[in-house]
Amino acid sequence: MNIGQLLQMPIETLFVAFFNAADEKDGNFEIQSRYRITKFLPLPADSHKKTAQALTRKYGIDFVQINATTIAATVVNDNRISLDDFLNAIYEKIIVLLNKLPVNYPLDEEIALAMFLLRGSADFNRGLYALDLKNPTPRYVDNIFKLLLSSNNLIERLNLNFRELQPQFATGERERNTQIRINLKWFYENVITRYPNINKYKTDVLRVNIRNLGEVHAYHMFEERLIFYRQKILGRELTPNEINALRQDLEFREPIDVVPENKFSIRNQKIVAFARETFADVCVGCGDRYDIKDRSFLMPRNNRYYFEVNHVIAYANDSDAVDVLDNLVKLCPVCHRALAPHRAFPDLQRHIIENMLNSRPEVRRFVSSMMPNKYQSPVDYVFDRLK
């Protein structure tokens, strides 16, 4: 199977590729599953062979046993692109397909299955099921977060553990990967029991530890910890002094107080918070023509200029579908007000819309994927939807 063929597969196959793809020695990509014997149960000799067959049936791509611990499906890198570009191409196709899913589609369960079952492992002491993020890039981490925010309520079950702040990591004594972890009991009750035969060994390990799964509960710090990781840790070589300072900073941070009306407002607040912290402080509507000091004001609490986080396709329209990071930009207060109905001349509104669409490639791609055929251009579509 090559890249083009993979991108035509169902969304479940794209999920499993997105979370488990790695570089292969010959320049191709492998979608990998790894596991080994545990202290809880003996490992049947044919376990990896049967798991490979079950993965093939589930995802429609050919998984085979590579060695004593690894199962993999190969994707031929006929486009000769990097792993980061490959994962981004998968993400872009997933976003298009998400908008076409039926209302009753088990989105949280399918994402969690693809994300954790192939390479994850149980931590019975902490009541978590953990997945290592290998060689994460800023774009990949952003795409993971955007995908998780598109889920129904999965992000409430997740926990982020970045090992870079452990002293052993800085000294090189024990460098371990950052982990995304999911509530173990929720994972067992909602995912493993739904798909018990994909990896029978992992299912049986959880079953014999049924009393040690902990309790189902929500985590409310995932998005804040991810913003912290993305801004202050990812891609940096930290000294022991920097690690100590970051540990103290993280220890004294308090959760964001969120009292939403419903699950969509929960997600909206998280998405807006992530955009506010990670998008550059530049107005995409007029930043090429005006100095921000003439269009906004400094906020006393952080000495940063104030920006509105604006939905390109108006949030009031199909709110859950358009409430994604690829539909968000930063605007100065002047441009934000100018997009209100009858607040500015249509030519100015169209100019701001064009600049929003050109601000990031994913913005134009998202708007184009949502645009009905009756519109001639994304600008016409966004302009017509202004509320």
Coordinates of C-alpha atoms in Angstrom, one line a residue:
M1 CA 0.0 0.0 0.0
N2 CA 1.3 3.5 -0.9
I3 CA 0.5 6.9 0.6
G4 CA -2.3 7.7 -1.9
Q5 CA -4.0 4.3 -1.2
L6 CA -3.8 4.8 2.5
L7 CA -5.4 8.2 2.3
Q8 CA -8.4 6.7 0.6
M9 CA -9.0 4.3 3.5
P10 CA -11.8 4.7 6.1
I11 CA -11.3 7.1 9.0
E12 CA -10.6 4.3 11.5
T13 CA -7.5 3.3 9.4
L14 CA -6.3 6.9 9.3
F15 CA -6.6 7.1 13.1
V16 CA -4.5 4.0 13.6
A17 CA -1.9 5.3 11.1
F18 CA -1.8 8.8 12.6
F19 CA -1.0 7.6 16.1
N20 CA 1.3 4.7 15.3
A21 CA 3.3 5.5 12.2
A22 CA 7.1 5.5 12.3
D23 CA 10.0 5.6 9.9
E24 CA 11.2 2.3 8.4
K25 CA 14.9 1.7 7.6
D26 CA 14.4 1.7 3.9
G27 CA 12.6 5.0 3.8
N28 CA 9.0 3.7 4.0
F29 CA 6.7 4.0 6.9
E30 CA 5.5 1.4 9.4
I31 CA 2.2 1.4 11.4
Q32 CA 3.5 -0.4 14.4
S33 CA 2.0 -2.4 17.3
R34 CA 4.4 -3.5 20.1
Y35 CA 3.9 -5.6 23.2
R36 CA 5.7 -8.2 25.3
I37 CA 5.0 -10.7 28.0
T38 CA 3.9 -9.3 31.4
K39 CA 4.2 -10.7 34.9
F40 CA 0.4 -11.2 35.0
L41 CA 0.0 -13.9 32.3
P42 CA 2.1 -16.1 30.1
L43 CA 2.2 -14.9 26.4
P44 CA 0.8 -17.5 24.0
A45 CA 3.2 -18.4 21.2
D46 CA 0.8 -17.4 18.5
S47 CA -0.4 -14.1 20.2
H48 CA 1.4 -11.7 17.8
K49 CA 0.3 -13.7 14.8
K50 CA -3.4 -13.6 15.9
T51 CA -3.2 -9.9 16.8
A52 CA -1.8 -9.1 13.3
Q53 CA -4.7 -11.0 11.7
A54 CA -7.2 -9.1 13.9
L55 CA -5.7 -5.7 13.1
T56 CA -5.8 -6.6 9.4
R57 CA -9.5 -7.4 9.7
K58 CA -10.3 -4.3 11.7
Y59 CA -8.3 -1.7 9.6
G60 CA -8.1 -3.2 6.2
I61 CA -4.3 -3.1 5.8
D62 CA -1.9 -5.9 6.0
F63 CA -0.3 -6.3 9.4
V64 CA 2.4 -8.9 9.8
Q65 CA 4.6 -10.1 12.7
I66 CA 8.1 -8.6 12.4
N67 CA 9.8 -10.1 15.4
A68 CA 9.1 -11.4 18.9
T69 CA 7.5 -8.0 20.0
T70 CA 6.5 -6.1 16.9
I71 CA 3.7 -6.2 14.4
A72 CA 3.7 -3.7 11.5
A73 CA 1.9 -2.7 8.3
T74 CA 4.1 -1.0 5.7
V75 CA 3.2 2.1 3.8
V76 CA 5.4 2.7 0.7
N77 CA 6.7 6.2 0.8
D78 CA 6.3 6.7 -3.0
N79 CA 6.1 10.5 -2.5
R80 CA 9.5 10.5 -0.6
I81 CA 8.2 12.8 2.1
S82 CA 9.2 13.1 5.8
L83 CA 7.3 11.3 8.6
D84 CA 6.1 14.7 9.8
D85 CA 4.6 15.5 6.4
F86 CA 3.1 12.1 6.2
L87 CA 1.4 12.4 9.5
N88 CA 0.2 15.9 8.5
A89 CA -1.3 14.5 5.3
I90 CA -3.2 11.9 7.3
Y91 CA -4.5 14.6 9.8
E92 CA -5.8 16.7 6.9
K93 CA -7.7 13.8 5.5
I94 CA -9.1 12.9 8.9
I95 CA -10.5 16.5 9.4
V96 CA -12.3 16.3 6.1
L97 CA -13.9 12.9 7.0
L98 CA -14.8 14.0 10.5
N99 CA -17.4 16.4 9.0
K100 CA -19.1 13.5 7.3
L101 CA -19.5 11.1 10.2
P102 CA -23.0 10.2 11.4
V103 CA -24.2 11.6 14.7
N104 CA -24.1 8.3 16.4
Y105 CA -20.6 7.4 15.3
P106 CA -18.5 6.2 18.3
L107 CA -15.8 8.8 17.8
D108 CA -14.2 8.8 21.3
E109 CA -14.0 5.0 21.3
E110 CA -12.4 4.7 17.8
I111 CA -9.8 7.4 18.5
A112 CA -8.9 5.8 21.9
L113 CA -8.7 2.3 20.4
A114 CA -6.3 3.5 17.6
M115 CA -4.3 5.7 20.0
F116 CA -3.7 3.3 22.8
L117 CA -4.3 -0.4 22.0
L118 CA -1.4 -0.9 19.6
R119 CA 1.5 0.4 21.6
G120 CA 0.0 1.4 25.0
S121 CA 0.5 -0.3 28.3
A122 CA -1.4 -0.4 31.6
D123 CA -0.2 1.3 34.8
F124 CA -2.3 -0.3 37.5
N125 CA -0.7 1.8 40.3
R126 CA -1.9 5.0 38.8
G127 CA -5.1 3.7 37.1
L128 CA -3.9 4.8 33.6
Y129 CA -3.2 3.4 30.2
A130 CA -0.1 5.1 28.7
L131 CA 1.1 5.7 25.1
D132 CA 4.7 7.0 24.4
L133 CA 4.9 9.9 21.9
K134 CA 8.1 9.2 19.9
N135 CA 10.0 12.1 18.4
P136 CA 7.0 14.6 18.6
T137 CA 7.3 17.7 16.4
P138 CA 5.4 20.9 17.1
R139 CA 3.1 20.4 14.1
Y140 CA 2.3 16.8 15.2
V141 CA 1.5 17.8 18.8
D142 CA -0.7 20.6 17.5
N143 CA -2.5 18.2 15.2
I144 CA -3.0 15.6 18.0
F145 CA -4.6 18.3 20.2
K146 CA -6.8 19.6 17.4
L147 CA -8.0 16.0 16.7
L148 CA -8.7 15.4 20.3
L149 CA -10.7 18.6 20.6
S150 CA -12.8 17.3 17.7
S151 CA -13.8 14.3 19.8
N152 CA -17.0 14.3 22.0
N153 CA -15.6 14.0 25.5
L154 CA -12.4 12.0 25.2
I155 CA -10.1 14.8 26.2
E156 CA -11.7 14.8 29.6
R157 CA -10.3 11.2 30.1
L158 CA -6.7 12.1 29.2
N159 CA -3.6 13.0 31.1
L160 CA -0.2 14.3 29.8
N161 CA 3.1 13.2 31.4
F162 CA 6.2 14.9 30.0
R163 CA 9.3 13.2 31.2
E164 CA 11.6 16.0 30.2
L165 CA 11.1 17.6 33.6
Q166 CA 12.5 14.6 35.4
P167 CA 16.1 15.2 36.7
Q168 CA 17.2 11.9 35.2
F169 CA 16.2 13.2 31.7
A170 CA 18.5 16.2 31.9
T171 CA 21.5 14.2 33.0
G172 CA 20.9 11.6 30.3
E173 CA 20.6 8.9 33.0
R174 CA 17.1 7.9 31.8
E175 CA 15.6 9.6 28.8
R176 CA 12.0 8.5 28.4
N177 CA 9.3 9.7 26.0
T178 CA 6.5 12.0 26.8
Q179 CA 3.3 10.1 27.4
I180 CA -0.4 10.6 26.8
R181 CA -2.4 8.6 29.3
I182 CA -6.0 7.7 29.5
N183 CA -8.2 6.7 32.5
L184 CA -7.7 3.0 32.7
K185 CA -11.2 2.0 33.8
W186 CA -12.9 4.2 31.2
F187 CA -10.6 2.7 28.6
Y188 CA -11.5 -0.9 29.7
E189 CA -15.2 -0.3 30.0
N190 CA -15.7 1.7 26.8
V191 CA -13.0 0.5 24.4
I192 CA -11.6 -2.9 25.4
T193 CA -15.0 -4.5 26.1
R194 CA -16.2 -3.2 22.7
Y195 CA -13.2 -4.7 20.9
P196 CA -12.0 -7.6 23.1
N197 CA -10.5 -9.8 20.4
I198 CA -8.1 -7.4 18.6
N199 CA -5.4 -8.0 21.1
K200 CA -6.6 -10.9 23.2
Y201 CA -3.5 -10.9 25.4
K202 CA -3.9 -7.2 26.4
T203 CA -7.6 -7.8 27.1
D204 CA -6.9 -10.8 29.3
V205 CA -4.2 -8.9 31.3
L206 CA -6.8 -6.2 32.1
R207 CA -9.5 -8.8 32.9
V208 CA -7.3 -10.6 35.5
N209 CA -6.6 -7.1 37.0
I210 CA -10.3 -6.1 37.0
R211 CA -10.1 -5.1 40.7
N212 CA -7.1 -2.9 40.0
L213 CA -8.4 -0.6 37.3
G214 CA -9.3 2.3 39.6
E215 CA -12.3 4.5 39.2
V216 CA -13.7 6.4 36.2
H217 CA -13.1 10.1 36.6
A218 CA -12.3 13.2 34.5
Y219 CA -9.0 15.1 34.2
H220 CA -9.3 18.9 33.8
M221 CA -5.7 19.9 33.2
F222 CA -4.8 18.1 29.9
E223 CA -5.1 21.2 27.6
E224 CA -3.3 23.5 30.1
R225 CA -0.4 20.9 30.5
L226 CA -0.2 20.5 26.7
I227 CA 0.0 24.3 26.2
F228 CA 2.8 24.3 28.8
Y229 CA 4.6 21.4 27.1
R230 CA 4.2 23.0 23.6
Q231 CA 5.5 26.4 24.6
K232 CA 8.2 25.7 27.2
I233 CA 9.5 22.1 26.7
L234 CA 9.0 20.7 23.3
G235 CA 12.1 20.8 21.1
R236 CA 14.3 22.5 23.8
E237 CA 17.4 21.1 25.5
L238 CA 16.8 22.0 29.1
T239 CA 19.5 22.5 31.7
P240 CA 19.0 21.2 35.3
N241 CA 18.3 24.8 36.5
E242 CA 15.7 25.3 33.7
I243 CA 14.1 22.0 34.7
N244 CA 13.8 23.1 38.3
A245 CA 12.3 26.4 37.4
L246 CA 9.7 24.8 35.1
R247 CA 8.9 22.2 37.7
Q248 CA 8.2 25.0 40.2
D249 CA 6.1 26.9 37.6
L250 CA 4.1 23.8 36.8
E251 CA 3.6 22.9 40.5
F252 CA 2.0 26.2 41.4
R253 CA -0.2 26.6 38.3
E254 CA -3.9 26.3 39.1
P255 CA -6.5 24.8 36.9
I256 CA -8.5 27.1 34.7
D257 CA -12.0 27.6 36.2
V258 CA -14.5 26.5 33.7
V259 CA -18.2 26.4 34.4
P260 CA -19.8 25.6 31.0
E261 CA -23.4 25.1 30.1
N262 CA -22.8 22.1 27.9
K263 CA -20.1 19.9 26.3
F264 CA -19.8 22.2 23.3
S265 CA -19.0 25.2 25.5
I266 CA -16.4 23.1 27.4
R267 CA -14.7 22.4 24.1
N268 CA -15.0 26.0 22.9
Q269 CA -13.3 27.3 26.0
K270 CA -10.4 24.8 25.6
I271 CA -9.9 25.5 22.0
V272 CA -10.0 29.3 22.4
A273 CA -7.5 29.0 25.4
F274 CA -5.1 27.0 23.2
A275 CA -5.4 29.4 20.3
R276 CA -4.9 32.4 22.6
E277 CA -1.7 31.0 24.0
T278 CA -0.1 29.4 20.9
F279 CA -1.1 31.6 18.0
A280 CA 1.3 34.5 17.3
D281 CA 0.1 37.9 18.7
V282 CA -0.5 39.3 15.2
C283 CA -3.8 40.5 13.7
V284 CA -4.2 38.4 10.5
G285 CA -6.7 40.9 9.2
C286 CA -4.6 44.0 9.2
G287 CA -1.1 43.1 10.6
D288 CA 0.5 43.9 7.3
R289 CA -0.8 47.5 7.3
Y290 CA -1.1 48.7 10.9
D291 CA 0.9 48.8 14.0
I292 CA -0.9 46.8 16.7
K293 CA -0.5 49.6 19.2
D294 CA -2.9 51.7 17.1
R295 CA -5.5 48.9 17.0
S296 CA -5.5 47.3 20.4
F297 CA -4.4 47.8 24.0
L298 CA -2.0 46.3 26.5
M299 CA -3.5 43.9 29.1
P300 CA -2.1 44.8 32.6
R301 CA -1.9 41.2 33.8
N302 CA 0.6 40.0 31.2
N303 CA 1.7 43.1 29.2
R304 CA 0.4 41.6 26.0
Y305 CA -1.8 43.2 23.4
Y306 CA -5.4 42.1 23.4
F307 CA -6.7 40.0 20.5
E308 CA -10.0 38.4 19.7
V309 CA -9.9 34.7 18.9
N310 CA -12.3 34.7 15.9
H311 CA -14.0 31.8 14.1
V312 CA -13.5 32.2 10.3
I313 CA -16.8 30.4 9.6
A314 CA -19.0 32.1 12.2
Y315 CA -19.4 30.0 15.4
A316 CA -23.2 30.3 15.4
N317 CA -23.3 28.2 12.2
D318 CA -23.1 24.5 12.9
S319 CA -21.2 25.3 16.1
D320 CA -19.8 21.9 16.9
A321 CA -18.6 21.3 13.3
V322 CA -16.8 24.7 13.0
D323 CA -15.4 24.8 16.5
V324 CA -11.9 23.6 15.6
L325 CA -8.5 25.2 15.7
D326 CA -8.2 25.2 11.9
N327 CA -11.2 27.6 11.9
L328 CA -9.7 30.1 14.4
V329 CA -7.5 33.2 13.9
K330 CA -6.4 36.1 15.9
L331 CA -7.9 39.6 15.1
C332 CA -7.4 43.0 16.6
P333 CA -10.5 44.5 18.1
V334 CA -11.0 46.8 15.1
C335 CA -11.0 44.0 12.6
H336 CA -13.2 41.9 14.8
R337 CA -15.8 44.6 15.1
A338 CA -15.6 45.2 11.3
L339 CA -16.9 41.7 10.6
A340 CA -20.2 42.4 12.4
P341 CA -23.2 42.7 10.1
H342 CA -23.5 46.1 8.5
R343 CA -20.5 47.4 10.6
A344 CA -18.1 48.0 7.7
F345 CA -18.2 48.2 3.9
P346 CA -18.5 44.8 2.2
D347 CA -15.1 45.3 0.4
L348 CA -13.3 45.8 3.7
Q349 CA -15.1 42.7 5.2
R350 CA -14.1 40.6 2.2
H351 CA -10.5 41.9 2.5
I352 CA -10.3 40.8 6.1
I353 CA -11.8 37.4 5.2
E354 CA -9.2 36.9 2.4
N355 CA -6.4 37.7 4.9
M356 CA -7.9 35.2 7.4
L357 CA -8.0 32.5 4.8
N358 CA -4.4 33.2 3.8
S359 CA -3.1 33.3 7.4
R360 CA -2.4 29.5 7.6
P361 CA -2.8 26.8 4.9
E362 CA -5.0 24.7 7.2
V363 CA -7.5 27.6 7.5
R364 CA -8.2 27.7 3.8
R365 CA -8.3 23.9 3.6
F366 CA -10.8 23.7 6.4
V367 CA -13.1 26.4 5.0
S368 CA -13.0 24.8 1.5
S369 CA -13.9 21.4 3.0
M370 CA -17.0 22.9 4.6
M371 CA -18.1 25.0 1.6
P372 CA -21.2 23.9 -0.3
N373 CA -20.8 23.6 -4.1
K374 CA -23.1 26.6 -4.7
Y375 CA -20.4 29.1 -3.6
Q376 CA -17.7 30.2 -6.1
S377 CA -15.0 30.9 -3.5
P378 CA -14.3 30.5 0.2
V379 CA -14.5 34.3 0.6
D380 CA -18.1 34.3 -0.7
Y381 CA -19.0 31.4 1.6
V382 CA -17.5 33.1 4.8
F383 CA -19.0 36.5 3.9
D384 CA -22.4 35.0 3.4
R385 CA -22.2 33.3 6.9
L386 CA -21.2 36.4 8.9
K387 CA -23.5 36.7 11.9

